[in-house]
Amino acid sequence: MNAIDVYNHAIPAESHFGYSQAIRSGDLIHVSGQLSFDEAGGFRPEDDVAAQLEGTYANIDKVLAHYGVTRNQIVSQTLYVVDLVKNADVVAEGNRAYFGTHRPVSTALGVTELTFPGQAVEISCVIDTKLPA
């Protein structure tokens, strides 16, 4: 039996909610909803969508680094955004800045709230390790 290849940021929420940040299954890596938290697991900065996108993508980059893959290998993402209609342009700009010319499939969902007060963004994704880096 093979060991499960998981990644965690070692923040309190992982044990509290009972989940991993990412798990590798064959050639695919499934990444849990990432958000903008600091090294101690504290959420930051409240209600600032642009800053939260930047912090969220930085946490996705930590997952990518752990598995030795790149943004170009992300095949799909799901964005959960509070007040999506109001924040659509900011989200689009942050998404383009993160991915550059790479275009993974993407679903954006407008939600009324997320886990933490002031949280406006959460992003999950799937990575295919067989794609060119």
mmCIF file with all atom_site columns, C-alpha atoms in Angstrom:
data_model
loop_
_atom_site.group_PDB
_atom_site.id
_atom_site.type_symbol
_atom_site.label_atom_id
_atom_site.label_alt_id
_atom_site.label_comp_id
_atom_site.label_asym_id
_atom_site.label_entity_id
_atom_site.label_seq_id
_atom_site.pdbx_PDB_ins_code
_atom_site.Cartn_x
_atom_site.Cartn_y
_atom_site.Cartn_z
_atom_site.occupancy
_atom_site.B_iso_or_equiv
_atom_site.pdbx_formal_charge
_atom_site.auth_seq_id
_atom_site.auth_comp_id
_atom_site.auth_asym_id
_atom_site.auth_atom_id
_atom_site.pdbx_PDB_model_num
ATOM 1   C CA . MET A 1 1   ? 0.000   0.000  0.000   1.00 0.00 ? 1   MET A CA 1
ATOM 2   C CA . ASN A 1 2   ? 1.339   3.432  -0.942  1.00 0.00 ? 2   ASN A CA 1
ATOM 3   C CA . ALA A 1 3   ? 1.504   6.308  1.521   1.00 0.00 ? 3   ALA A CA 1
ATOM 4   C CA . ILE A 1 4   ? -0.870  9.184  0.902   1.00 0.00 ? 4   ILE A CA 1
ATOM 5   C CA . ASP A 1 5   ? 0.977   12.190 -0.512  1.00 0.00 ? 5   ASP A CA 1
ATOM 6   C CA . VAL A 1 6   ? -0.554  15.189 1.270   1.00 0.00 ? 6   VAL A CA 1
ATOM 7   C CA . TYR A 1 7   ? 0.587   18.741 1.917   1.00 0.00 ? 7   TYR A CA 1
ATOM 8   C CA . ASN A 1 8   ? -0.355  20.999 4.801   1.00 0.00 ? 8   ASN A CA 1
ATOM 9   C CA . HIS A 1 9   ? 0.563   24.554 5.750   1.00 0.00 ? 9   HIS A CA 1
ATOM 10  C CA . ALA A 1 10  ? 0.683   23.483 9.432   1.00 0.00 ? 10  ALA A CA 1
ATOM 11  C CA . ILE A 1 11  ? -1.978  25.957 10.526  1.00 0.00 ? 11  ILE A CA 1
ATOM 12  C CA . PRO A 1 12  ? -4.543  25.312 13.290  1.00 0.00 ? 12  PRO A CA 1
ATOM 13  C CA . ALA A 1 13  ? -7.536  25.165 10.910  1.00 0.00 ? 13  ALA A CA 1
ATOM 14  C CA . GLU A 1 14  ? -6.213  21.972 9.309   1.00 0.00 ? 14  GLU A CA 1
ATOM 15  C CA . SER A 1 15  ? -6.535  19.960 12.499  1.00 0.00 ? 15  SER A CA 1
ATOM 16  C CA . HIS A 1 16  ? -9.632  21.842 13.672  1.00 0.00 ? 16  HIS A CA 1
ATOM 17  C CA . PHE A 1 17  ? -11.601 21.155 10.483  1.00 0.00 ? 17  PHE A CA 1
ATOM 18  C CA . GLY A 1 18  ? -9.809  17.850 9.702   1.00 0.00 ? 18  GLY A CA 1
ATOM 19  C CA . TYR A 1 19  ? -8.507  18.446 6.186   1.00 0.00 ? 19  TYR A CA 1
ATOM 20  C CA . SER A 1 20  ? -5.326  18.719 4.119   1.00 0.00 ? 20  SER A CA 1
ATOM 21  C CA . GLN A 1 21  ? -4.359  21.589 1.847   1.00 0.00 ? 21  GLN A CA 1
ATOM 22  C CA . ALA A 1 22  ? -3.561  19.245 -1.042  1.00 0.00 ? 22  ALA A CA 1
ATOM 23  C CA . ILE A 1 23  ? -3.470  15.581 -1.914  1.00 0.00 ? 23  ILE A CA 1
ATOM 24  C CA . ARG A 1 24  ? -1.773  13.904 -4.838  1.00 0.00 ? 24  ARG A CA 1
ATOM 25  C CA . SER A 1 25  ? -3.694  11.175 -6.632  1.00 0.00 ? 25  SER A CA 1
ATOM 26  C CA . GLY A 1 26  ? -1.698  9.718  -9.509  1.00 0.00 ? 26  GLY A CA 1
ATOM 27  C CA . ASP A 1 27  ? -0.797  12.555 -11.869 1.00 0.00 ? 27  ASP A CA 1
ATOM 28  C CA . LEU A 1 28  ? -3.320  14.960 -10.336 1.00 0.00 ? 28  LEU A CA 1
ATOM 29  C CA . ILE A 1 29  ? -2.995  17.196 -7.295  1.00 0.00 ? 29  ILE A CA 1
ATOM 30  C CA . HIS A 1 30  ? -6.252  18.387 -5.742  1.00 0.00 ? 30  HIS A CA 1
ATOM 31  C CA . VAL A 1 31  ? -5.857  21.626 -3.783  1.00 0.00 ? 31  VAL A CA 1
ATOM 32  C CA . SER A 1 32  ? -8.330  22.587 -1.062  1.00 0.00 ? 32  SER A CA 1
ATOM 33  C CA . GLY A 1 33  ? -9.836  26.036 -1.010  1.00 0.00 ? 33  GLY A CA 1
ATOM 34  C CA . GLN A 1 34  ? -6.963  28.396 -0.295  1.00 0.00 ? 34  GLN A CA 1
ATOM 35  C CA . LEU A 1 35  ? -7.387  31.763 1.348   1.00 0.00 ? 35  LEU A CA 1
ATOM 36  C CA . SER A 1 36  ? -5.267  34.645 2.477   1.00 0.00 ? 36  SER A CA 1
ATOM 37  C CA . PHE A 1 37  ? -3.753  33.636 5.807   1.00 0.00 ? 37  PHE A CA 1
ATOM 38  C CA . ASP A 1 38  ? -0.372  34.328 7.333   1.00 0.00 ? 38  ASP A CA 1
ATOM 39  C CA . GLU A 1 39  ? 2.271   31.872 8.561   1.00 0.00 ? 39  GLU A CA 1
ATOM 40  C CA . ALA A 1 40  ? 0.538   31.548 11.959  1.00 0.00 ? 40  ALA A CA 1
ATOM 41  C CA . GLY A 1 41  ? -2.801  30.796 10.326  1.00 0.00 ? 41  GLY A CA 1
ATOM 42  C CA . GLY A 1 42  ? -4.267  34.244 10.994  1.00 0.00 ? 42  GLY A CA 1
ATOM 43  C CA . PHE A 1 43  ? -6.592  35.579 8.344   1.00 0.00 ? 43  PHE A CA 1
ATOM 44  C CA . ARG A 1 44  ? -5.613  38.805 6.575   1.00 0.00 ? 44  ARG A CA 1
ATOM 45  C CA . PRO A 1 45  ? -6.629  41.484 5.402   1.00 0.00 ? 45  PRO A CA 1
ATOM 46  C CA . GLU A 1 46  ? -10.353 41.788 5.948   1.00 0.00 ? 46  GLU A CA 1
ATOM 47  C CA . ASP A 1 47  ? -12.594 42.814 3.045   1.00 0.00 ? 47  ASP A CA 1
ATOM 48  C CA . ASP A 1 48  ? -9.714  43.757 0.697   1.00 0.00 ? 48  ASP A CA 1
ATOM 49  C CA . VAL A 1 49  ? -10.369 41.582 -2.355  1.00 0.00 ? 49  VAL A CA 1
ATOM 50  C CA . ALA A 1 50  ? -7.202  42.510 -4.273  1.00 0.00 ? 50  ALA A CA 1
ATOM 51  C CA . ALA A 1 51  ? -4.956  41.859 -1.267  1.00 0.00 ? 51  ALA A CA 1
ATOM 52  C CA . GLN A 1 52  ? -6.792  38.627 -0.476  1.00 0.00 ? 52  GLN A CA 1
ATOM 53  C CA . LEU A 1 53  ? -6.334  37.392 -4.048  1.00 0.00 ? 53  LEU A CA 1
ATOM 54  C CA . GLU A 1 54  ? -2.614  38.103 -3.818  1.00 0.00 ? 54  GLU A CA 1
ATOM 55  C CA . GLY A 1 55  ? -2.331  36.271 -0.483  1.00 0.00 ? 55  GLY A CA 1
ATOM 56  C CA . THR A 1 56  ? -4.469  33.374 -1.700  1.00 0.00 ? 56  THR A CA 1
ATOM 57  C CA . TYR A 1 57  ? -2.389  32.890 -4.836  1.00 0.00 ? 57  TYR A CA 1
ATOM 58  C CA . ALA A 1 58  ? 0.773   33.096 -2.689  1.00 0.00 ? 58  ALA A CA 1
ATOM 59  C CA . ASN A 1 59  ? -0.553  30.181 -0.637  1.00 0.00 ? 59  ASN A CA 1
ATOM 60  C CA . ILE A 1 60  ? -1.300  28.249 -3.834  1.00 0.00 ? 60  ILE A CA 1
ATOM 61  C CA . ASP A 1 61  ? 2.323   28.917 -4.826  1.00 0.00 ? 61  ASP A CA 1
ATOM 62  C CA . LYS A 1 62  ? 3.446   27.186 -1.590  1.00 0.00 ? 62  LYS A CA 1
ATOM 63  C CA . VAL A 1 63  ? 1.507   24.084 -2.636  1.00 0.00 ? 63  VAL A CA 1
ATOM 64  C CA . LEU A 1 64  ? 3.015   24.240 -6.130  1.00 0.00 ? 64  LEU A CA 1
ATOM 65  C CA . ALA A 1 65  ? 6.526   24.544 -4.676  1.00 0.00 ? 65  ALA A CA 1
ATOM 66  C CA . HIS A 1 66  ? 5.983   21.546 -2.395  1.00 0.00 ? 66  HIS A CA 1
ATOM 67  C CA . TYR A 1 67  ? 5.093   19.336 -5.351  1.00 0.00 ? 67  TYR A CA 1
ATOM 68  C CA . GLY A 1 68  ? 7.650   20.873 -7.715  1.00 0.00 ? 68  GLY A CA 1
ATOM 69  C CA . VAL A 1 69  ? 5.048   22.045 -10.232 1.00 0.00 ? 69  VAL A CA 1
ATOM 70  C CA . THR A 1 70  ? 4.155   25.408 -11.771 1.00 0.00 ? 70  THR A CA 1
ATOM 71  C CA . ARG A 1 71  ? 1.139   27.591 -12.430 1.00 0.00 ? 71  ARG A CA 1
ATOM 72  C CA . ASN A 1 72  ? 1.149   26.339 -16.021 1.00 0.00 ? 72  ASN A CA 1
ATOM 73  C CA . GLN A 1 73  ? 0.134   22.903 -14.735 1.00 0.00 ? 73  GLN A CA 1
ATOM 74  C CA . ILE A 1 74  ? -3.035  24.161 -13.048 1.00 0.00 ? 74  ILE A CA 1
ATOM 75  C CA . VAL A 1 75  ? -5.845  22.792 -15.214 1.00 0.00 ? 75  VAL A CA 1
ATOM 76  C CA . SER A 1 76  ? -8.842  24.151 -13.324 1.00 0.00 ? 76  SER A CA 1
ATOM 77  C CA . GLN A 1 77  ? -9.734  26.519 -10.545 1.00 0.00 ? 77  GLN A CA 1
ATOM 78  C CA . THR A 1 78  ? -12.877 27.380 -8.654  1.00 0.00 ? 78  THR A CA 1
ATOM 79  C CA . LEU A 1 79  ? -13.128 30.843 -7.134  1.00 0.00 ? 79  LEU A CA 1
ATOM 80  C CA . TYR A 1 80  ? -15.589 31.649 -4.366  1.00 0.00 ? 80  TYR A CA 1
ATOM 81  C CA . VAL A 1 81  ? -16.063 35.391 -4.074  1.00 0.00 ? 81  VAL A CA 1
ATOM 82  C CA . VAL A 1 82  ? -18.265 37.380 -1.716  1.00 0.00 ? 82  VAL A CA 1
ATOM 83  C CA . ASP A 1 83  ? -20.194 40.006 -3.667  1.00 0.00 ? 83  ASP A CA 1
ATOM 84  C CA . LEU A 1 84  ? -18.890 38.723 -7.008  1.00 0.00 ? 84  LEU A CA 1
ATOM 85  C CA . VAL A 1 85  ? -20.744 41.220 -9.193  1.00 0.00 ? 85  VAL A CA 1
ATOM 86  C CA . LYS A 1 86  ? -19.176 44.126 -7.317  1.00 0.00 ? 86  LYS A CA 1
ATOM 87  C CA . ASN A 1 87  ? -15.726 42.500 -7.265  1.00 0.00 ? 87  ASN A CA 1
ATOM 88  C CA . ALA A 1 88  ? -15.656 40.882 -10.726 1.00 0.00 ? 88  ALA A CA 1
ATOM 89  C CA . ASP A 1 89  ? -13.166 43.333 -12.254 1.00 0.00 ? 89  ASP A CA 1
ATOM 90  C CA . VAL A 1 90  ? -10.767 43.061 -9.310  1.00 0.00 ? 90  VAL A CA 1
ATOM 91  C CA . VAL A 1 91  ? -10.978 39.261 -9.459  1.00 0.00 ? 91  VAL A CA 1
ATOM 92  C CA . ALA A 1 92  ? -10.405 39.236 -13.240 1.00 0.00 ? 92  ALA A CA 1
ATOM 93  C CA . GLU A 1 93  ? -7.377  41.519 -12.889 1.00 0.00 ? 93  GLU A CA 1
ATOM 94  C CA . GLY A 1 94  ? -5.870  39.412 -10.095 1.00 0.00 ? 94  GLY A CA 1
ATOM 95  C CA . ASN A 1 95  ? -6.492  36.223 -12.044 1.00 0.00 ? 95  ASN A CA 1
ATOM 96  C CA . ARG A 1 96  ? -4.798  37.582 -15.184 1.00 0.00 ? 96  ARG A CA 1
ATOM 97  C CA . ALA A 1 97  ? -1.856  38.853 -13.133 1.00 0.00 ? 97  ALA A CA 1
ATOM 98  C CA . TYR A 1 98  ? -1.369  35.429 -11.527 1.00 0.00 ? 98  TYR A CA 1
ATOM 99  C CA . PHE A 1 99  ? -1.693  33.264 -14.628 1.00 0.00 ? 99  PHE A CA 1
ATOM 100 C CA . GLY A 1 100 ? -0.230  35.530 -17.320 1.00 0.00 ? 100 GLY A CA 1
ATOM 101 C CA . THR A 1 101 ? -0.886  33.861 -20.666 1.00 0.00 ? 101 THR A CA 1
ATOM 102 C CA . HIS A 1 102 ? -1.874  30.488 -19.132 1.00 0.00 ? 102 HIS A CA 1
ATOM 103 C CA . ARG A 1 103 ? -5.643  29.926 -19.186 1.00 0.00 ? 103 ARG A CA 1
ATOM 104 C CA . PRO A 1 104 ? -6.913  27.116 -16.938 1.00 0.00 ? 104 PRO A CA 1
ATOM 105 C CA . VAL A 1 105 ? -10.624 26.385 -16.915 1.00 0.00 ? 105 VAL A CA 1
ATOM 106 C CA . SER A 1 106 ? -12.246 28.509 -14.254 1.00 0.00 ? 106 SER A CA 1
ATOM 107 C CA . THR A 1 107 ? -15.521 28.725 -12.393 1.00 0.00 ? 107 THR A CA 1
ATOM 108 C CA . ALA A 1 108 ? -16.323 31.788 -10.306 1.00 0.00 ? 108 ALA A CA 1
ATOM 109 C CA . LEU A 1 109 ? -19.120 31.521 -7.785  1.00 0.00 ? 109 LEU A CA 1
ATOM 110 C CA . GLY A 1 110 ? -20.675 34.428 -5.944  1.00 0.00 ? 110 GLY A CA 1
ATOM 111 C CA . VAL A 1 111 ? -21.305 33.556 -2.295  1.00 0.00 ? 111 VAL A CA 1
ATOM 112 C CA . THR A 1 112 ? -22.858 35.397 0.622   1.00 0.00 ? 112 THR A CA 1
ATOM 113 C CA . GLU A 1 113 ? -20.131 34.490 3.101   1.00 0.00 ? 113 GLU A CA 1
ATOM 114 C CA . LEU A 1 114 ? -17.042 32.357 3.607   1.00 0.00 ? 114 LEU A CA 1
ATOM 115 C CA . THR A 1 115 ? -15.479 30.777 6.703   1.00 0.00 ? 115 THR A CA 1
ATOM 116 C CA . PHE A 1 116 ? -13.882 33.801 8.373   1.00 0.00 ? 116 PHE A CA 1
ATOM 117 C CA . PRO A 1 117 ? -15.361 37.255 9.032   1.00 0.00 ? 117 PRO A CA 1
ATOM 118 C CA . GLY A 1 118 ? -14.056 39.619 6.350   1.00 0.00 ? 118 GLY A CA 1
ATOM 119 C CA . GLN A 1 119 ? -13.003 36.771 4.059   1.00 0.00 ? 119 GLN A CA 1
ATOM 120 C CA . ALA A 1 120 ? -13.923 37.657 0.487   1.00 0.00 ? 120 ALA A CA 1
ATOM 121 C CA . VAL A 1 121 ? -12.034 35.051 -1.594  1.00 0.00 ? 121 VAL A CA 1
ATOM 122 C CA . GLU A 1 122 ? -11.303 31.328 -1.593  1.00 0.00 ? 122 GLU A CA 1
ATOM 123 C CA . ILE A 1 123 ? -9.764  29.365 -4.476  1.00 0.00 ? 123 ILE A CA 1
ATOM 124 C CA . SER A 1 124 ? -9.440  25.625 -5.035  1.00 0.00 ? 124 SER A CA 1
ATOM 125 C CA . CYS A 1 125 ? -7.659  24.072 -8.000  1.00 0.00 ? 125 CYS A CA 1
ATOM 126 C CA . VAL A 1 126 ? -6.543  20.894 -9.729  1.00 0.00 ? 126 VAL A CA 1
ATOM 127 C CA . ILE A 1 127 ? -3.022  20.414 -11.074 1.00 0.00 ? 127 ILE A CA 1
ATOM 128 C CA . ASP A 1 128 ? -1.934  17.917 -13.747 1.00 0.00 ? 128 ASP A CA 1
ATOM 129 C CA . THR A 1 129 ? 1.705   16.994 -13.180 1.00 0.00 ? 129 THR A CA 1
ATOM 130 C CA . LYS A 1 130 ? 2.011   15.531 -16.690 1.00 0.00 ? 130 LYS A CA 1
ATOM 131 C CA . LEU A 1 131 ? 1.559   18.927 -18.352 1.00 0.00 ? 131 LEU A CA 1
ATOM 132 C CA . PRO A 1 132 ? 4.668   20.907 -19.329 1.00 0.00 ? 132 PRO A CA 1
ATOM 133 C CA . ALA A 1 133 ? 5.902   23.182 -16.576 1.00 0.00 ? 133 ALA A CA 1
#
